[in-house]
XYZ file of C-alpha atoms in Angstrom:
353
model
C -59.594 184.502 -29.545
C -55.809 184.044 -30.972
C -54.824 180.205 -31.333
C -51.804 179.523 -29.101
C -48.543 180.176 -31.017
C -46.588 177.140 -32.124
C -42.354 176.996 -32.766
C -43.357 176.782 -36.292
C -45.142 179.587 -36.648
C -42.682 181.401 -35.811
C -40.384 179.579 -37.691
C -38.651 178.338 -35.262
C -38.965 174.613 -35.955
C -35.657 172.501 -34.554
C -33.658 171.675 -37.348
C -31.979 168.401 -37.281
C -28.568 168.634 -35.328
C -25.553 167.941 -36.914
C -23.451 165.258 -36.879
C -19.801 165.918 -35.941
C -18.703 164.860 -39.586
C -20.726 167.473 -40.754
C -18.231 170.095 -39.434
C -15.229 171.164 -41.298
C -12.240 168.585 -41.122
C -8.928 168.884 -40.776
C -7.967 166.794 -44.014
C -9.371 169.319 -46.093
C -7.549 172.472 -44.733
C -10.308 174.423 -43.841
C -9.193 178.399 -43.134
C -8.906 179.615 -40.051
C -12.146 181.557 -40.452
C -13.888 178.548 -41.170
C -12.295 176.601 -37.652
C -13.058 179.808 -36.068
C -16.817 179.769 -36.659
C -16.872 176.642 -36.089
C -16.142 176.882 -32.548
C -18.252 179.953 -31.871
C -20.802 177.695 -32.768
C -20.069 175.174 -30.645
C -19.757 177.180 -27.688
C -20.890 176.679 -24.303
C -21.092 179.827 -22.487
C -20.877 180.199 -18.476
C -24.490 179.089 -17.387
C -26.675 181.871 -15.912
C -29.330 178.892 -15.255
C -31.717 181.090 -16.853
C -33.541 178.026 -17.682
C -34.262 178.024 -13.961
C -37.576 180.056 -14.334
C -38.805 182.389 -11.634
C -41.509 183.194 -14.464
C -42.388 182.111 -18.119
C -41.116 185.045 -19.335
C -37.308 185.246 -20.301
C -36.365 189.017 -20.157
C -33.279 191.174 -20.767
C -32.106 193.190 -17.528
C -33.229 196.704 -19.290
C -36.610 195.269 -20.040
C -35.819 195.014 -23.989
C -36.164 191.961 -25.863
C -32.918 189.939 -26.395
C -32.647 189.003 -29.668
C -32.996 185.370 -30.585
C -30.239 184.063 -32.546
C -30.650 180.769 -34.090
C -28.100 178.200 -33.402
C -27.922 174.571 -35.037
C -27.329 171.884 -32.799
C -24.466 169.330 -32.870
C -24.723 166.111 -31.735
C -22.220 165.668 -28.702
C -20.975 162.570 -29.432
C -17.644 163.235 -31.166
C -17.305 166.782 -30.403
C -14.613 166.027 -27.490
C -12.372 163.734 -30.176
C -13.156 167.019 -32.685
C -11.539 169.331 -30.358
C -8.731 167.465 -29.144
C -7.506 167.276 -33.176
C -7.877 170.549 -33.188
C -5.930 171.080 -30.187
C -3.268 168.435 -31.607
C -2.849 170.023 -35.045
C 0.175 171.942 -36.208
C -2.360 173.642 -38.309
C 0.270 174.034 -40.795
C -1.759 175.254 -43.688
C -2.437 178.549 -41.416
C 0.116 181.057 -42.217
C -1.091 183.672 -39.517
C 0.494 182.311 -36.404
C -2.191 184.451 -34.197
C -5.303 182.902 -36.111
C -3.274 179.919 -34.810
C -3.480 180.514 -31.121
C -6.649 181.571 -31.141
C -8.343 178.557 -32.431
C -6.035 176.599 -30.111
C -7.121 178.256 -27.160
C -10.967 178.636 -28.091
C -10.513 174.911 -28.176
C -9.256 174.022 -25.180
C -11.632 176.145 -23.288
C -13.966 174.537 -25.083
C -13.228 171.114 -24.241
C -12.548 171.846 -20.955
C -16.256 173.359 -20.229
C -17.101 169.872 -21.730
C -15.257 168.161 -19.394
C -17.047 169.319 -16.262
C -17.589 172.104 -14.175
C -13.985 170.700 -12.299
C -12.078 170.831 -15.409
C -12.760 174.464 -15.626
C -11.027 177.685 -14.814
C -12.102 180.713 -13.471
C -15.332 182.325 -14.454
C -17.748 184.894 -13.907
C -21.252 184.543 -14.771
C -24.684 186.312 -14.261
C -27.490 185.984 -12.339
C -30.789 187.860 -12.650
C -32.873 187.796 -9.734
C -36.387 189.321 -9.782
C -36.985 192.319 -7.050
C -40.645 191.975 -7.254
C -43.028 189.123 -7.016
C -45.832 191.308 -9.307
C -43.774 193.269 -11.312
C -41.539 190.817 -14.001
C -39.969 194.008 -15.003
C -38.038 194.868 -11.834
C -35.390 192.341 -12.103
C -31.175 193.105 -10.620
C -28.303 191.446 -12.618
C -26.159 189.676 -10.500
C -22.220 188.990 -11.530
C -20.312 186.058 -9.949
C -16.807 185.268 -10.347
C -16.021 181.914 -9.307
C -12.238 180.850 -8.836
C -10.881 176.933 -10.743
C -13.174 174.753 -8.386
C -11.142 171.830 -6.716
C -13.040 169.690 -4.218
C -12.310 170.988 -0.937
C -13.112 174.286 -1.996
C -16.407 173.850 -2.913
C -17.397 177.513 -1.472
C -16.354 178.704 -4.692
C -19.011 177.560 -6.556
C -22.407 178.872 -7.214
C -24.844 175.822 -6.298
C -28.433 175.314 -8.095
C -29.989 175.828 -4.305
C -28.636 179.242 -3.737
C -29.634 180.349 -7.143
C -33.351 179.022 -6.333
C -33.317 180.959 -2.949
C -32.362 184.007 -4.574
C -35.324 184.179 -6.923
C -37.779 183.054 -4.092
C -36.821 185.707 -1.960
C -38.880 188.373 -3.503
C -42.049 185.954 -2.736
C -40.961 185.561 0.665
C -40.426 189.281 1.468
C -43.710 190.365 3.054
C -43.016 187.469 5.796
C -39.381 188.822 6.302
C -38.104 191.317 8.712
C -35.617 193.975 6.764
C -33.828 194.623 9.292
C -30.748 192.939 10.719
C -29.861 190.266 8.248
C -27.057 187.094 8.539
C -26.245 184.666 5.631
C -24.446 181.341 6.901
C -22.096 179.729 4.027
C -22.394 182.575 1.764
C -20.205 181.028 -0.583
C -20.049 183.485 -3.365
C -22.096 185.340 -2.326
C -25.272 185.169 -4.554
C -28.085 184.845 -1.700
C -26.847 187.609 0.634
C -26.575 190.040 -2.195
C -30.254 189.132 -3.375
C -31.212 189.917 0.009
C -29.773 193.315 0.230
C -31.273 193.950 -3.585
C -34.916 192.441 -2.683
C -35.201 193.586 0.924
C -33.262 196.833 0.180
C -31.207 196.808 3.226
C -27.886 195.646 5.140
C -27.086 191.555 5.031
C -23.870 190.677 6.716
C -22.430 187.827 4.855
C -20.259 184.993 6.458
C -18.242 182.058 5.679
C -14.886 180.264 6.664
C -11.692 182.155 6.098
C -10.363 180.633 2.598
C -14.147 181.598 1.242
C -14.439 185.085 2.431
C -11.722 186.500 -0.401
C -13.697 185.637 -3.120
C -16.796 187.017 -1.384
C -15.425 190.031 -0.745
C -14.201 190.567 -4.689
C -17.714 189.764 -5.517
C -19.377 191.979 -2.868
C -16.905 194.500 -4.550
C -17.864 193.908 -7.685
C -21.657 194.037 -7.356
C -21.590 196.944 -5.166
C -22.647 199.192 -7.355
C -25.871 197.316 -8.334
C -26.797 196.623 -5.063
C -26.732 199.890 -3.845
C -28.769 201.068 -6.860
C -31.410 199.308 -4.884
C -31.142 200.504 -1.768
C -28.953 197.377 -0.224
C -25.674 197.391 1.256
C -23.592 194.237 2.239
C -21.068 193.285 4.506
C -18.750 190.203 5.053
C -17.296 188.728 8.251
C -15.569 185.164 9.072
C -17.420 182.521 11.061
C -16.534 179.318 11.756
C -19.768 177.358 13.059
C -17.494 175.693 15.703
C -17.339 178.866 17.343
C -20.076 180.809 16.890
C -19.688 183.711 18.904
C -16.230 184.609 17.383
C -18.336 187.335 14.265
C -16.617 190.247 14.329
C -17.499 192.914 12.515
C -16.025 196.757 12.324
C -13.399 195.120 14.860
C -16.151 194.298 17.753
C -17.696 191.412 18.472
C -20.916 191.022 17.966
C -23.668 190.526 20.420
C -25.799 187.136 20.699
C -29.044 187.188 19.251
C -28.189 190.641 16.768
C -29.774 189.039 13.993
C -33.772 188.891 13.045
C -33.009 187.113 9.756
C -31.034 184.288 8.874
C -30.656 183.150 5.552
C -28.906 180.103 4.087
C -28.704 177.841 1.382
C -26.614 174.625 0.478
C -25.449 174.234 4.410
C -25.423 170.548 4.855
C -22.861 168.457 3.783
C -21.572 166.590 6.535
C -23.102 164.890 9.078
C -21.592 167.447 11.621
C -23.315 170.307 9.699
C -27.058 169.803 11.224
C -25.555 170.337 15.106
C -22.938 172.791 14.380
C -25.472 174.813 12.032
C -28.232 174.850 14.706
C -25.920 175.678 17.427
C -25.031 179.259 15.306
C -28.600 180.063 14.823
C -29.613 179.824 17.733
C -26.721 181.717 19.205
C -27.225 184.876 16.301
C -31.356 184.627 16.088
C -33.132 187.081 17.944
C -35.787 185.281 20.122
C -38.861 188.029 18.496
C -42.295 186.776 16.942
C -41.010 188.067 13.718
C -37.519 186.894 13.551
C -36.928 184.389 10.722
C -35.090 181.664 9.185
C -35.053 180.763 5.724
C -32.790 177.632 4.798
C -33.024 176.032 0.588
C -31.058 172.714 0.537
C -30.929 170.277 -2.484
C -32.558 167.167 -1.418
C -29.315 164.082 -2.525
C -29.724 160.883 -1.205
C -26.429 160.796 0.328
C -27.457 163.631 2.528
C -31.307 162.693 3.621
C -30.322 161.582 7.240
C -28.338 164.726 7.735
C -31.653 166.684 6.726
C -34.010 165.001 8.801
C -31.853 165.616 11.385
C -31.442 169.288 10.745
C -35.468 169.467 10.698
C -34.996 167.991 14.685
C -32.128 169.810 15.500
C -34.184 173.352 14.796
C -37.667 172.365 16.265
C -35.236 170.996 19.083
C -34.419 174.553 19.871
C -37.563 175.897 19.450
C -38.407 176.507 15.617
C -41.121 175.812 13.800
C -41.690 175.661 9.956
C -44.285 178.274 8.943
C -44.256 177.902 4.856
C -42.298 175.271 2.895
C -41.925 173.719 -0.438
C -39.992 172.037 -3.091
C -38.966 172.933 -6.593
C -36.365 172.239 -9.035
C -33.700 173.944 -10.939
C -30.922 173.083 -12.772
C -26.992 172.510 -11.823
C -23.732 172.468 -14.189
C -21.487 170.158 -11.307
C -20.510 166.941 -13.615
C -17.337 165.232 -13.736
C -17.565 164.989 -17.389
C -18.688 163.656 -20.601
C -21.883 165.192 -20.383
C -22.135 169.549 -21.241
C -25.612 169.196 -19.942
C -26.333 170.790 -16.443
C -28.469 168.591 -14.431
C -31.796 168.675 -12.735
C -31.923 169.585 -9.088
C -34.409 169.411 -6.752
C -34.720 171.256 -3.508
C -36.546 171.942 -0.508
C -37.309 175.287 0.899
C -38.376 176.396 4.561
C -38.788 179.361 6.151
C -38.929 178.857 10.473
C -39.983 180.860 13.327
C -39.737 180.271 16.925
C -42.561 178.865 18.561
C-alpha cells in the first residue's frame, strides 16, 4: 500500500511568511520592477470560492492540471500602511512616468480589495459548478460580473449561499422536474444559470427592476456556455408584492406555470417570509413532482425570519422532503481583514403535501 502523501513530500512545506519589512522600501529606491513584483505578489485576486469544495479534488475547467505556483505569504499586518506609501509617493527616482502609474494603480486596487468587498469596484469572477454528481470531470465555468456594491444594492453581489446551491444542484437533479423552471432573487444570476447547465433546460430568472440589468449582461455573457449544455435562460421583473405581474415575451404569465422554483439568499427582512410564500404559491404548480429548493445562510439576525419562512410554506401546504446544512465561504467584510469568512447554510428542497 502507498503511505499517504504529506506537503513535504512534495515539497511543499509552508515557508515562514514574511514580515512587511521584509519587502522592498521606499528609502532605498527600489526600481520599478522590483515595486512591481512586489505587488503581483501581494495580490488578491477576485475570489472564485474555490475553497468551497463540491469535491476534494481541485480541477481546471478542461480537465488539465493547473499548475501550482508557489507563493510566499506576507503577514497582513502592515501591508495596508505599505500600500498607502506607495500610493503617497512621488516615486521620484522612477524616470518612466508609465512604470509610475502602473504601480500606483496596482496599489490602490490592491488596497481597496483589502478594504472590503464595499470598497471595491466592479468585477467579474468565475464560478465552476459541477454538471454531474459521479463524474468530477464534467464541470461548466461560470463568469460573473458584479457592479461597485453599495448597500441597498445588494443584488449585485454573488452571496456564499447561491454559490453552495449551485454546486448542490447536480446532487439534487434526479428529484427535480426539468421542465418549467423559476428562480426568485436571481441576483446575478449564478443559480438560475447552474440550473439551465445541470438540468439542461429553460430557467426563467427574476428579480426587481434595478437587478435585472446586470442579470441580463451576465445571462449575455454566459450564453454561450450554457447553451453548450443544452440550457437556455431567460429573465423577467417581479416584484414579490405583486406576484402575478411576470411577464414574459410581452404576456403575462399564467398562475401555477412553474414545476420548479429555485432560490437562494431570499430572506432579509422580516417582510420577506410572507411576501416570498405568497409568490410561490401563486407560480408553483400544485403536481406530486413540482419542487422547491430554497439555500439561505443561517445569521442570527435573521433566525426568526427563517422559522417563520419554514411556517409560512408548510402553512400553504409544503413539506420538506430532503434537507441539510453545510458551509462555504464569503468575501462581504467591511475591512481590515482580506480573509473571506465562513458561512454556514441551510438547504431544503419542499413538495406539496
Amino acid at each position: 500500500m502507498t503511505p499517504d502523501l504529506k506537503a513535504e513530500d512534495l515539497g511543499l512545506q509552508e515557508e515562514e511568511p514574511l514580515d512587511v519589512l521584509d519587502l522592498p522600501q521606499l528609502y532605498t529606491r527600489p526600481s520599478a520592477a522590483s515595486l512591481l513584483f512586489t505587488l503581483s505578489e501581494l495580490q488578491s485576486e477576485p475570489s472564485s470560492w474555490a475553497s468551497t469544495p463540491w469535491s476534494g479534488d481541485s480541477r481546471a475547467i478542461s480537465g488539465t492540471s493547473t499548475p501550482y505556483t508557489r507563493r510566499r505569504k506576507v503577514k497582513s499586518e502592515g501591508i495596508p500602511a505599505y500600500l498607502t506609501k506607495i500610493i503617497s509617493s512621488a516615486l521620484q527616482w522612477i524616470e518612466d512616468d508609465a512604470q509610475k502609474e502602473q504601480i500606483w494603480e496596482t496599489a490602490a486596487h490592491e488596497l481597496s480589495v483589502r478594504s472590503g468587498r464595499t470598497a471595491q469596484g466592479d468585477l467579474t469572477r468565475s464560478f465552476t459548478i459541477p454538471l454531474s454528481a459521479s463524474d468530477i470531470h464534467s464541470l461548466v465555468e461560470l463568469w460573473i460580473y458584479e457592479p461597485a456594491l453599495t448597500a441597498d444594492n445588494l443584488g449585485h453581489k454573488t452571496w456564499a449561499s447561491s454559490f453552495m446551491l449551485a454546486q448542490r444542484l447536480c446532487r439534487l437533479k434526479d428529484d427535480l422536474p426539468t421542465n418549467s423552471i423559476l428562480e426568485l432573487g436571481a441576483g446575478t444570476g449564478l443559480v438560475g444559470m447552474a440550473a439551465a447547465c445541470v438540468l439542461c433546460t429553460h430557467v426563467v430568472m427574476t428579480d426587481l427592476p434595478e437587478i435585472v440589468p446586470n442579470l441580463e449582461r451576465n445571462l449575455k455573457d454566459n450564453a454561450e456556455i450554457i447553451g453548450a449544455t443544452g440550457g437556455t435562460c431567460s429573465s423577467a421583473v417581479l416584484d414579490w408584492r405583486n406576484p402575478e405581474c411576470l411577464v414574459i415575451d410581452e404576456q403575462r404569465q399564467a398562475a401555477q406555470s412553474f414545476s420548479l422554483i429555485v432560490a437562494a439568499d431570499m430572506v432579509y427582512s422580516q417582510e420577506h417570509p410572507r411576501l416570498l410564500t405568497t409568490t410561490i404559491e401563486y407560480h408553483m404548480r400544485r403536481t406530486p413532482d413540482a419542487r422547491l429548493v430554497v439555500e439561505v445562510p443561517l445569521r442570527d439576525a435573521y433566525d426568526a425570519d427563517l422559522d417563520i419562512l419554514r411556517c409560512e410554506l408548510a402553512n400553504i401546504g409544503l413539506t420538506i422532503s430532503q434537507e441539510g446544512s453545510e458551509t462555504g465561504i464569503d468575501d462581504w467584510s467591511s475591512g481590515n481583514d482580506d480573509q473571506p469568512t465562513d458561512v454556514k447554510c441551510w438547504w431544503s428542497v419542499w413538495k406539496w403535501s
